[in-house]
Amino acid sequence: MADLQDEQNAAYTADTAPGTPGSVGAEDLPAAVAGSALERAVALLSVHPVADGHNTLVWTLRQSPYHDIDTSDTGVDTDIPRLRAGGVGAQFWSLLLPREAAAADRVVSETLEQIDVALALIRRYPEGLCLALTADDMADARNRGRIASFLGPVAGRTLTDSLGALHAFHALGVRILAPAGAPWAQHDLTPFGHEVVKEMNRLAMLVDLTGCAPEVACQLAGASKAPVIASHTAAAALNPHPGNVTDEVLMALRAANGLAMVTFDAEQTGDSLHAVADHLEHVRAVAGPHCVGLGATFGSEQGTPRPMGLTDPSGYPRLIAELLERGWSETDLALLTWDNAQRVLRDAEFTARAAQHRRTA
């Protein structure tokens, strides 16, 4: 662990030097934070790294495969040096397709291509990335100085009237599925939708509520025996963006012991680090400290609007420093960055074992 801490701190120092990508500027960071709070943030992330719930790099690499993420790549906002600089220890690689990317009869094959690109990415950088299927894999990757790489979410619209695609995705390593846009989770959760949730519980796959209508999101949370997540969202009470969750959904997540992972999409949160912190504080206040996480939605090429100070993954220590300044305890910050995500995975695995035991009893 000491080697990992040294590596993360060295990378952070290099990537936040003045004039480098992700550098700390006077406009980004209050003077009071620049000393002790930022140092405490870096130290905390070396022990409790970030488990980030959403990154779209896989789609970006399908469109622009020439990017090399083993070095600082100015053409895209995510690379291994900046993930390390930000203290990212686990990453959920999104396999969602833009709605216009594939016709209905092509969505399964397009998703399989996404999975293939994701697996190739992990194989290409074995010193930086490590495929993770379980909570134990997540901890093991951290202990070995790798970034635990989970596959998902995939789109729920890939499932029509059969669970075959779900089983295939699981066999390929996918651990998250997002029902938004699926005909079985559009206005109400249909009987087939209930079967999907039940089977996901048996397979220890997480249900991602992001983008679902509030009433459907609450139905999904109530139907699942395992915790559910919103992999990249923010508080609708602060910004009524269609991708943000209402307080009703936050309360449903709380009741389900789930996880709302706050995005760094400026359209959803606002254009500053302080605005992102406001969303985190609202989610924590409504859903509780055990149900708030981080899902930045990095992975784009240049030009995507980001909050100032959070333009790439190396900005995570600055956000943690801001929360320290706001009075967050180190215990609550450890829950935010790592512990809540690992707990949700472990709970899903426990639910799956219980379901499989009942089936064989």
Tab-separated table of C-alpha atoms in Angstrom:
chain	number	residue	atom	x	y	z
A	1	MET	CA	0.000	0.000	0.000
A	2	ALA	CA	2.863	2.371	0.710
A	3	ASP	CA	4.083	2.013	-2.868
A	4	LEU	CA	0.607	2.793	-4.155
A	5	GLN	CA	0.365	5.864	-1.946
A	6	ASP	CA	3.752	7.127	-3.113
A	7	GLU	CA	2.768	6.551	-6.732
A	8	GLN	CA	-0.544	8.400	-6.371
A	9	ASN	CA	1.017	11.341	-4.539
A	10	ALA	CA	3.862	11.632	-7.033
A	11	ALA	CA	1.415	11.533	-9.939
A	12	TYR	CA	-0.778	14.122	-8.288
A	13	THR	CA	2.153	16.474	-7.725
A	14	ALA	CA	3.234	16.136	-11.360
A	15	ASP	CA	-0.221	16.606	-12.830
A	16	THR	CA	-1.184	19.597	-10.689
A	17	ALA	CA	1.938	21.658	-11.302
A	18	PRO	CA	1.155	25.118	-12.714
A	19	GLY	CA	0.508	25.068	-16.441
A	20	THR	CA	-0.228	21.338	-16.708
A	21	PRO	CA	-3.627	19.764	-17.494
A	22	GLY	CA	-5.753	19.702	-14.363
A	23	SER	CA	-3.502	22.181	-12.561
A	24	VAL	CA	-4.781	23.981	-9.503
A	25	GLY	CA	-5.365	27.615	-10.412
A	26	ALA	CA	-6.091	30.533	-8.129
A	27	GLU	CA	-9.559	30.758	-9.650
A	28	ASP	CA	-10.276	27.110	-8.834
A	29	LEU	CA	-9.116	26.793	-5.234
A	30	PRO	CA	-9.578	29.070	-2.233
A	31	ALA	CA	-6.298	30.001	-0.556
A	32	ALA	CA	-7.417	28.369	2.696
A	33	VAL	CA	-7.811	25.030	0.915
A	34	ALA	CA	-4.471	25.112	-0.867
A	35	GLY	CA	-2.536	24.008	2.199
A	36	SER	CA	-3.862	21.675	4.855
A	37	ALA	CA	-7.215	20.686	3.344
A	38	LEU	CA	-5.694	19.706	0.003
A	39	GLU	CA	-2.913	17.766	1.695
A	40	ARG	CA	-5.475	15.973	3.856
A	41	ALA	CA	-7.516	15.214	0.744
A	42	VAL	CA	-4.539	13.642	-1.040
A	43	ALA	CA	-3.713	11.600	2.060
A	44	LEU	CA	-7.307	10.408	2.404
A	45	LEU	CA	-7.519	9.375	-1.247
A	46	SER	CA	-4.321	7.345	-0.905
A	47	VAL	CA	-6.170	5.135	1.610
A	48	HIS	CA	-9.771	5.527	0.422
A	49	PRO	CA	-9.534	6.074	-3.362
A	50	VAL	CA	-12.425	7.074	-5.584
A	51	ALA	CA	-14.764	4.461	-7.006
A	52	ASP	CA	-16.139	6.414	-9.966
A	53	GLY	CA	-19.502	5.217	-11.224
A	54	HIS	CA	-19.461	6.431	-14.827
A	55	ASN	CA	-16.887	7.063	-17.546
A	56	THR	CA	-17.680	7.140	-21.289
A	57	LEU	CA	-14.138	6.562	-22.585
A	58	VAL	CA	-15.107	3.265	-24.243
A	59	TRP	CA	-17.514	5.039	-26.612
A	60	THR	CA	-14.935	7.772	-27.277
A	61	LEU	CA	-12.283	5.181	-28.169
A	62	ARG	CA	-14.669	3.510	-30.598
A	63	GLN	CA	-14.901	6.818	-32.455
A	64	SER	CA	-11.231	7.873	-32.008
A	65	PRO	CA	-9.134	4.742	-31.348
A	66	TYR	CA	-5.779	6.544	-31.678
A	67	HIS	CA	-5.755	7.823	-28.079
A	68	ASP	CA	-3.055	6.337	-25.812
A	69	ILE	CA	-4.257	6.525	-22.210
A	70	ASP	CA	-0.941	5.307	-20.760
A	71	THR	CA	0.353	8.874	-21.112
A	72	SER	CA	-1.248	12.258	-20.556
A	73	ASP	CA	-3.383	12.623	-23.679
A	74	THR	CA	-4.582	16.174	-24.220
A	75	GLY	CA	-7.161	15.028	-26.764
A	76	VAL	CA	-9.303	13.216	-24.188
A	77	ASP	CA	-10.018	13.979	-20.542
A	78	THR	CA	-9.269	10.494	-19.171
A	79	ASP	CA	-5.942	8.702	-19.045
A	80	ILE	CA	-4.172	6.540	-16.481
A	81	PRO	CA	-1.841	9.304	-15.186
A	82	ARG	CA	-4.786	11.583	-14.453
A	83	LEU	CA	-6.843	8.763	-12.921
A	84	ARG	CA	-3.926	8.074	-10.590
A	85	ALA	CA	-3.431	11.778	-9.907
A	86	GLY	CA	-7.057	12.023	-8.837
A	87	GLY	CA	-6.834	8.992	-6.575
A	88	VAL	CA	-9.218	6.867	-8.655
A	89	GLY	CA	-9.018	3.241	-7.529
A	90	ALA	CA	-12.084	1.812	-9.273
A	91	GLN	CA	-13.846	2.830	-12.465
A	92	PHE	CA	-17.185	1.759	-13.918
A	93	TRP	CA	-16.737	1.929	-17.692
A	94	SER	CA	-20.052	2.874	-19.301
A	95	LEU	CA	-21.208	0.713	-22.210
A	96	LEU	CA	-24.268	2.830	-22.922
A	97	LEU	CA	-24.902	3.901	-26.500
A	98	PRO	CA	-26.076	7.363	-27.535
A	99	ARG	CA	-29.753	7.009	-28.360
A	100	GLU	CA	-29.100	7.831	-32.021
A	101	ALA	CA	-26.137	5.450	-32.272
A	102	ALA	CA	-28.019	2.286	-33.152
A	103	ALA	CA	-31.380	1.206	-34.493
A	104	ALA	CA	-33.404	-1.139	-32.307
A	105	ASP	CA	-32.310	-4.191	-34.295
A	106	ARG	CA	-28.637	-3.235	-33.895
A	107	VAL	CA	-28.477	-2.303	-30.239
A	108	VAL	CA	-27.375	-5.759	-29.005
A	109	SER	CA	-24.559	-6.084	-31.546
A	110	GLU	CA	-23.465	-2.492	-30.864
A	111	THR	CA	-23.373	-3.227	-27.142
A	112	LEU	CA	-21.307	-6.356	-27.746
A	113	GLU	CA	-18.842	-4.229	-29.713
A	114	GLN	CA	-18.679	-1.838	-26.747
A	115	ILE	CA	-17.864	-4.754	-24.442
A	116	ASP	CA	-15.158	-5.916	-26.849
A	117	VAL	CA	-13.545	-2.453	-26.871
A	118	ALA	CA	-13.695	-2.277	-23.065
A	119	LEU	CA	-12.056	-5.678	-22.613
A	120	ALA	CA	-9.388	-4.774	-25.178
A	121	LEU	CA	-8.716	-1.553	-23.272
A	122	ILE	CA	-8.173	-3.433	-20.021
A	123	ARG	CA	-5.900	-5.992	-21.716
A	124	ARG	CA	-3.858	-3.245	-23.371
A	125	TYR	CA	-2.944	-1.578	-20.070
A	126	PRO	CA	-2.398	-4.442	-17.577
A	127	GLU	CA	-0.143	-2.345	-15.339
A	128	GLY	CA	-2.852	0.270	-14.899
A	129	LEU	CA	-6.214	-1.469	-15.282
A	130	CYS	CA	-7.595	-4.730	-13.944
A	131	LEU	CA	-10.959	-6.319	-14.801
A	132	ALA	CA	-13.141	-6.536	-11.691
A	133	LEU	CA	-16.231	-8.689	-11.257
A	134	THR	CA	-16.736	-8.554	-7.479
A	135	ALA	CA	-16.156	-6.386	-4.423
A	136	ASP	CA	-13.151	-8.582	-3.553
A	137	ASP	CA	-11.692	-7.907	-7.004
A	138	MET	CA	-12.117	-4.197	-6.308
A	139	ALA	CA	-10.129	-4.425	-3.079
A	140	ASP	CA	-7.506	-6.704	-4.613
A	141	ALA	CA	-6.893	-4.326	-7.528
A	142	ARG	CA	-6.418	-1.439	-5.094
A	143	ASN	CA	-3.927	-3.447	-3.058
A	144	ARG	CA	-1.951	-4.268	-6.217
A	145	GLY	CA	-1.882	-0.671	-7.435
A	146	ARG	CA	-4.309	-1.252	-10.298
A	147	ILE	CA	-7.546	0.567	-11.143
A	148	ALA	CA	-10.403	-1.926	-10.708
A	149	SER	CA	-12.392	-1.845	-13.954
A	150	PHE	CA	-16.065	-2.803	-13.914
A	151	LEU	CA	-18.070	-3.199	-17.120
A	152	GLY	CA	-21.365	-1.355	-17.261
A	153	PRO	CA	-23.925	-0.098	-17.349
A	154	VAL	CA	-25.333	-1.536	-20.541
A	155	ALA	CA	-28.677	-0.345	-21.888
A	156	GLY	CA	-31.819	-2.103	-20.710
A	157	ARG	CA	-33.314	-1.686	-24.194
A	158	THR	CA	-31.089	-4.573	-25.287
A	159	LEU	CA	-33.563	-6.857	-23.452
A	160	THR	CA	-36.931	-7.333	-25.148
A	161	ASP	CA	-38.855	-10.496	-24.301
A	162	SER	CA	-35.975	-12.746	-23.226
A	163	LEU	CA	-33.321	-12.847	-20.534
A	164	GLY	CA	-30.793	-14.406	-22.912
A	165	ALA	CA	-28.966	-11.142	-23.606
A	166	LEU	CA	-28.750	-10.452	-19.870
A	167	HIS	CA	-27.098	-13.835	-19.279
A	168	ALA	CA	-24.688	-13.233	-22.172
A	169	PHE	CA	-23.694	-9.819	-20.844
A	170	HIS	CA	-23.110	-11.277	-17.379
A	171	ALA	CA	-20.943	-14.064	-18.811
A	172	LEU	CA	-18.825	-11.396	-20.558
A	173	GLY	CA	-18.269	-9.547	-17.279
A	174	VAL	CA	-20.991	-6.873	-17.265
A	175	ARG	CA	-22.210	-6.074	-13.755
A	176	ILE	CA	-24.595	-3.102	-14.262
A	177	LEU	CA	-27.668	-2.557	-16.443
A	178	ALA	CA	-29.628	0.694	-16.913
A	179	PRO	CA	-33.361	0.180	-17.638
A	180	ALA	CA	-33.954	3.772	-18.874
A	181	GLY	CA	-35.432	3.667	-22.388
A	182	ALA	CA	-36.404	-0.010	-22.196
A	183	PRO	CA	-40.033	-0.736	-23.116
A	184	TRP	CA	-40.411	-2.772	-19.915
A	185	ALA	CA	-39.457	0.222	-17.722
A	186	GLN	CA	-40.912	3.191	-19.548
A	187	HIS	CA	-44.125	4.244	-17.816
A	188	ASP	CA	-44.442	1.373	-15.328
A	189	LEU	CA	-42.349	-1.645	-14.468
A	190	THR	CA	-43.995	-4.433	-16.479
A	191	PRO	CA	-44.179	-8.100	-15.426
A	192	PHE	CA	-41.168	-8.766	-17.672
A	193	GLY	CA	-39.404	-5.871	-15.956
A	194	HIS	CA	-39.970	-7.563	-12.609
A	195	GLU	CA	-38.431	-10.743	-14.055
A	196	VAL	CA	-35.409	-8.747	-15.232
A	197	VAL	CA	-34.870	-7.263	-11.769
A	198	LYS	CA	-35.288	-10.665	-10.111
A	199	GLU	CA	-32.733	-12.236	-12.447
A	200	MET	CA	-30.301	-9.347	-11.975
A	201	ASN	CA	-30.548	-9.908	-8.222
A	202	ARG	CA	-29.725	-13.590	-8.757
A	203	LEU	CA	-26.704	-12.669	-10.911
A	204	ALA	CA	-25.433	-9.885	-8.578
A	205	MET	CA	-25.903	-7.292	-11.313
A	206	LEU	CA	-26.707	-3.738	-10.215
A	207	VAL	CA	-29.823	-1.906	-11.428
A	208	ASP	CA	-28.923	1.640	-12.546
A	209	LEU	CA	-31.860	4.061	-12.157
A	210	THR	CA	-30.214	6.901	-14.088
A	211	GLY	CA	-32.573	8.454	-16.616
A	212	CYS	CA	-35.683	6.612	-15.442
A	213	ALA	CA	-38.892	8.504	-14.751
A	214	PRO	CA	-39.240	9.081	-10.983
A	215	GLU	CA	-42.207	6.730	-10.594
A	216	VAL	CA	-40.405	3.943	-12.478
A	217	ALA	CA	-37.182	4.538	-10.543
A	218	CYS	CA	-39.114	4.117	-7.283
A	219	GLN	CA	-40.743	0.936	-8.613
A	220	LEU	CA	-37.348	-0.487	-9.565
A	221	ALA	CA	-35.902	0.359	-6.153
A	222	GLY	CA	-38.865	-1.314	-4.465
A	223	ALA	CA	-38.735	-4.415	-6.674
A	224	SER	CA	-35.035	-5.091	-6.142
A	225	LYS	CA	-33.919	-7.088	-3.123
A	226	ALA	CA	-30.383	-5.775	-3.646
A	227	PRO	CA	-29.291	-2.123	-3.518
A	228	VAL	CA	-29.818	-0.083	-6.681
A	229	ILE	CA	-27.708	2.814	-7.926
A	230	ALA	CA	-27.905	5.969	-10.002
A	231	SER	CA	-24.483	5.886	-11.672
A	232	HIS	CA	-24.351	9.519	-12.834
A	233	THR	CA	-26.877	12.025	-11.615
A	234	ALA	CA	-27.401	15.116	-9.455
A	235	ALA	CA	-30.137	16.679	-7.331
A	236	ALA	CA	-33.248	17.787	-9.218
A	237	ALA	CA	-34.121	19.980	-6.233
A	238	LEU	CA	-31.108	22.159	-7.126
A	239	ASN	CA	-31.352	21.843	-10.914
A	240	PRO	CA	-34.414	20.315	-12.638
A	241	HIS	CA	-32.345	18.666	-15.371
A	242	PRO	CA	-34.043	15.503	-16.770
A	243	GLY	CA	-31.017	13.420	-15.776
A	244	ASN	CA	-31.179	14.490	-12.140
A	245	VAL	CA	-33.025	12.558	-9.433
A	246	THR	CA	-35.865	13.962	-7.369
A	247	ASP	CA	-35.934	13.855	-3.579
A	248	GLU	CA	-38.563	11.120	-3.896
A	249	VAL	CA	-36.073	8.951	-5.770
A	250	LEU	CA	-33.335	9.811	-3.270
A	251	MET	CA	-35.615	8.613	-0.466
A	252	ALA	CA	-36.272	5.398	-2.422
A	253	LEU	CA	-32.514	4.910	-2.796
A	254	ARG	CA	-32.135	5.443	0.934
A	255	ALA	CA	-34.819	2.840	1.694
A	256	ALA	CA	-33.099	0.382	-0.676
A	257	ASN	CA	-29.622	1.053	0.809
A	258	GLY	CA	-28.647	2.181	-2.667
A	259	LEU	CA	-26.277	4.777	-4.039
A	260	ALA	CA	-26.685	8.106	-5.887
A	261	MET	CA	-23.405	8.914	-7.655
A	262	VAL	CA	-23.068	12.619	-8.453
A	263	THR	CA	-21.879	13.626	-11.920
A	264	PHE	CA	-19.511	16.410	-13.001
A	265	ASP	CA	-21.634	17.300	-16.034
A	266	ALA	CA	-21.922	21.097	-15.896
A	267	GLU	CA	-25.407	21.011	-17.438
A	268	GLN	CA	-26.628	18.907	-14.524
A	269	THR	CA	-24.697	20.445	-11.637
A	270	GLY	CA	-23.592	23.948	-12.610
A	271	ASP	CA	-20.250	25.223	-13.825
A	272	SER	CA	-18.181	25.238	-10.633
A	273	LEU	CA	-16.639	22.836	-8.145
A	274	HIS	CA	-18.718	24.555	-5.466
A	275	ALA	CA	-21.922	23.715	-7.342
A	276	VAL	CA	-20.943	20.020	-7.464
A	277	ALA	CA	-20.274	20.138	-3.717
A	278	ASP	CA	-23.747	21.641	-3.216
A	279	HIS	CA	-25.303	18.667	-5.037
A	280	LEU	CA	-23.280	16.225	-2.943
A	281	GLU	CA	-24.444	17.931	0.235
A	282	HIS	CA	-28.088	17.795	-0.875
A	283	VAL	CA	-27.879	14.110	-1.773
A	284	ARG	CA	-26.206	13.352	1.565
A	285	ALA	CA	-28.850	15.333	3.468
A	286	VAL	CA	-31.780	13.515	1.794
A	287	ALA	CA	-30.410	10.011	1.125
A	288	GLY	CA	-27.902	9.859	3.982
A	289	PRO	CA	-24.101	9.571	4.081
A	290	HIS	CA	-24.245	5.843	3.233
A	291	CYS	CA	-26.051	6.497	-0.054
A	292	VAL	CA	-23.922	9.130	-1.793
A	293	GLY	CA	-21.099	8.483	-4.254
A	294	LEU	CA	-19.286	9.876	-7.281
A	295	GLY	CA	-19.962	9.246	-10.980
A	296	ALA	CA	-18.161	12.026	-12.802
A	297	THR	CA	-18.939	11.028	-16.425
A	298	PHE	CA	-15.481	11.800	-17.743
A	299	GLY	CA	-14.244	10.028	-20.871
A	300	SER	CA	-14.906	12.667	-23.530
A	301	GLU	CA	-12.767	14.459	-26.046
A	302	GLN	CA	-12.129	18.160	-25.612
A	303	GLY	CA	-15.065	20.551	-25.618
A	304	THR	CA	-17.419	18.898	-23.128
A	305	PRO	CA	-18.530	21.503	-20.558
A	306	ARG	CA	-17.157	20.727	-17.083
A	307	PRO	CA	-17.331	22.558	-13.779
A	308	MET	CA	-14.302	24.774	-13.230
A	309	GLY	CA	-11.699	22.841	-11.253
A	310	LEU	CA	-13.148	19.454	-12.252
A	311	THR	CA	-12.207	19.216	-15.912
A	312	ASP	CA	-10.580	15.768	-15.631
A	313	PRO	CA	-10.107	13.036	-12.989
A	314	SER	CA	-7.068	14.741	-11.449
A	315	GLY	CA	-9.506	17.248	-9.905
A	316	TYR	CA	-10.850	14.810	-7.327
A	317	PRO	CA	-8.505	15.964	-4.516
A	318	ARG	CA	-9.755	19.517	-4.963
A	319	LEU	CA	-13.358	18.396	-4.521
A	320	ILE	CA	-12.477	16.400	-1.400
A	321	ALA	CA	-10.606	19.441	-0.048
A	322	GLU	CA	-13.721	21.570	-0.616
A	323	LEU	CA	-15.841	19.069	1.309
A	324	LEU	CA	-13.313	19.018	4.152
A	325	GLU	CA	-13.592	22.794	4.276
A	326	ARG	CA	-17.362	22.406	4.527
A	327	GLY	CA	-17.008	20.203	7.573
A	328	TRP	CA	-17.369	16.719	6.131
A	329	SER	CA	-15.749	14.174	8.404
A	330	GLU	CA	-13.071	11.857	7.046
A	331	THR	CA	-15.417	8.960	7.834
A	332	ASP	CA	-18.142	10.404	5.605
A	333	LEU	CA	-15.586	11.150	2.882
A	334	ALA	CA	-14.333	7.558	2.976
A	335	LEU	CA	-17.957	6.445	2.499
A	336	LEU	CA	-18.335	8.858	-0.416
A	337	THR	CA	-15.197	7.848	-2.276
A	338	TRP	CA	-14.886	4.092	-1.765
A	339	ASP	CA	-16.823	2.410	1.028
A	340	ASN	CA	-20.384	3.005	-0.248
A	341	ALA	CA	-19.597	1.589	-3.693
A	342	GLN	CA	-17.889	-1.461	-2.222
A	343	ARG	CA	-20.760	-2.018	0.219
A	344	VAL	CA	-23.343	-1.920	-2.590
A	345	LEU	CA	-21.380	-4.533	-4.542
A	346	ARG	CA	-21.030	-6.764	-1.472
A	347	ASP	CA	-24.740	-6.470	-0.663
A	348	ALA	CA	-25.641	-7.400	-4.248
A	349	GLU	CA	-23.381	-10.452	-4.009
A	350	PHE	CA	-24.955	-11.467	-0.680
A	351	THR	CA	-28.440	-11.172	-2.222
A	352	ALA	CA	-27.330	-13.309	-5.168
A	353	ARG	CA	-25.940	-16.041	-2.919
A	354	ALA	CA	-29.187	-16.078	-0.917
A	355	ALA	CA	-31.268	-16.347	-4.101
A	356	GLN	CA	-29.125	-19.160	-5.472
A	357	HIS	CA	-29.338	-20.989	-2.148
A	358	ARG	CA	-33.140	-20.773	-2.169
A	359	ARG	CA	-33.210	-22.102	-5.739
A	360	THR	CA	-31.134	-25.183	-4.846
A	361	ALA	CA	-32.792	-25.846	-1.474
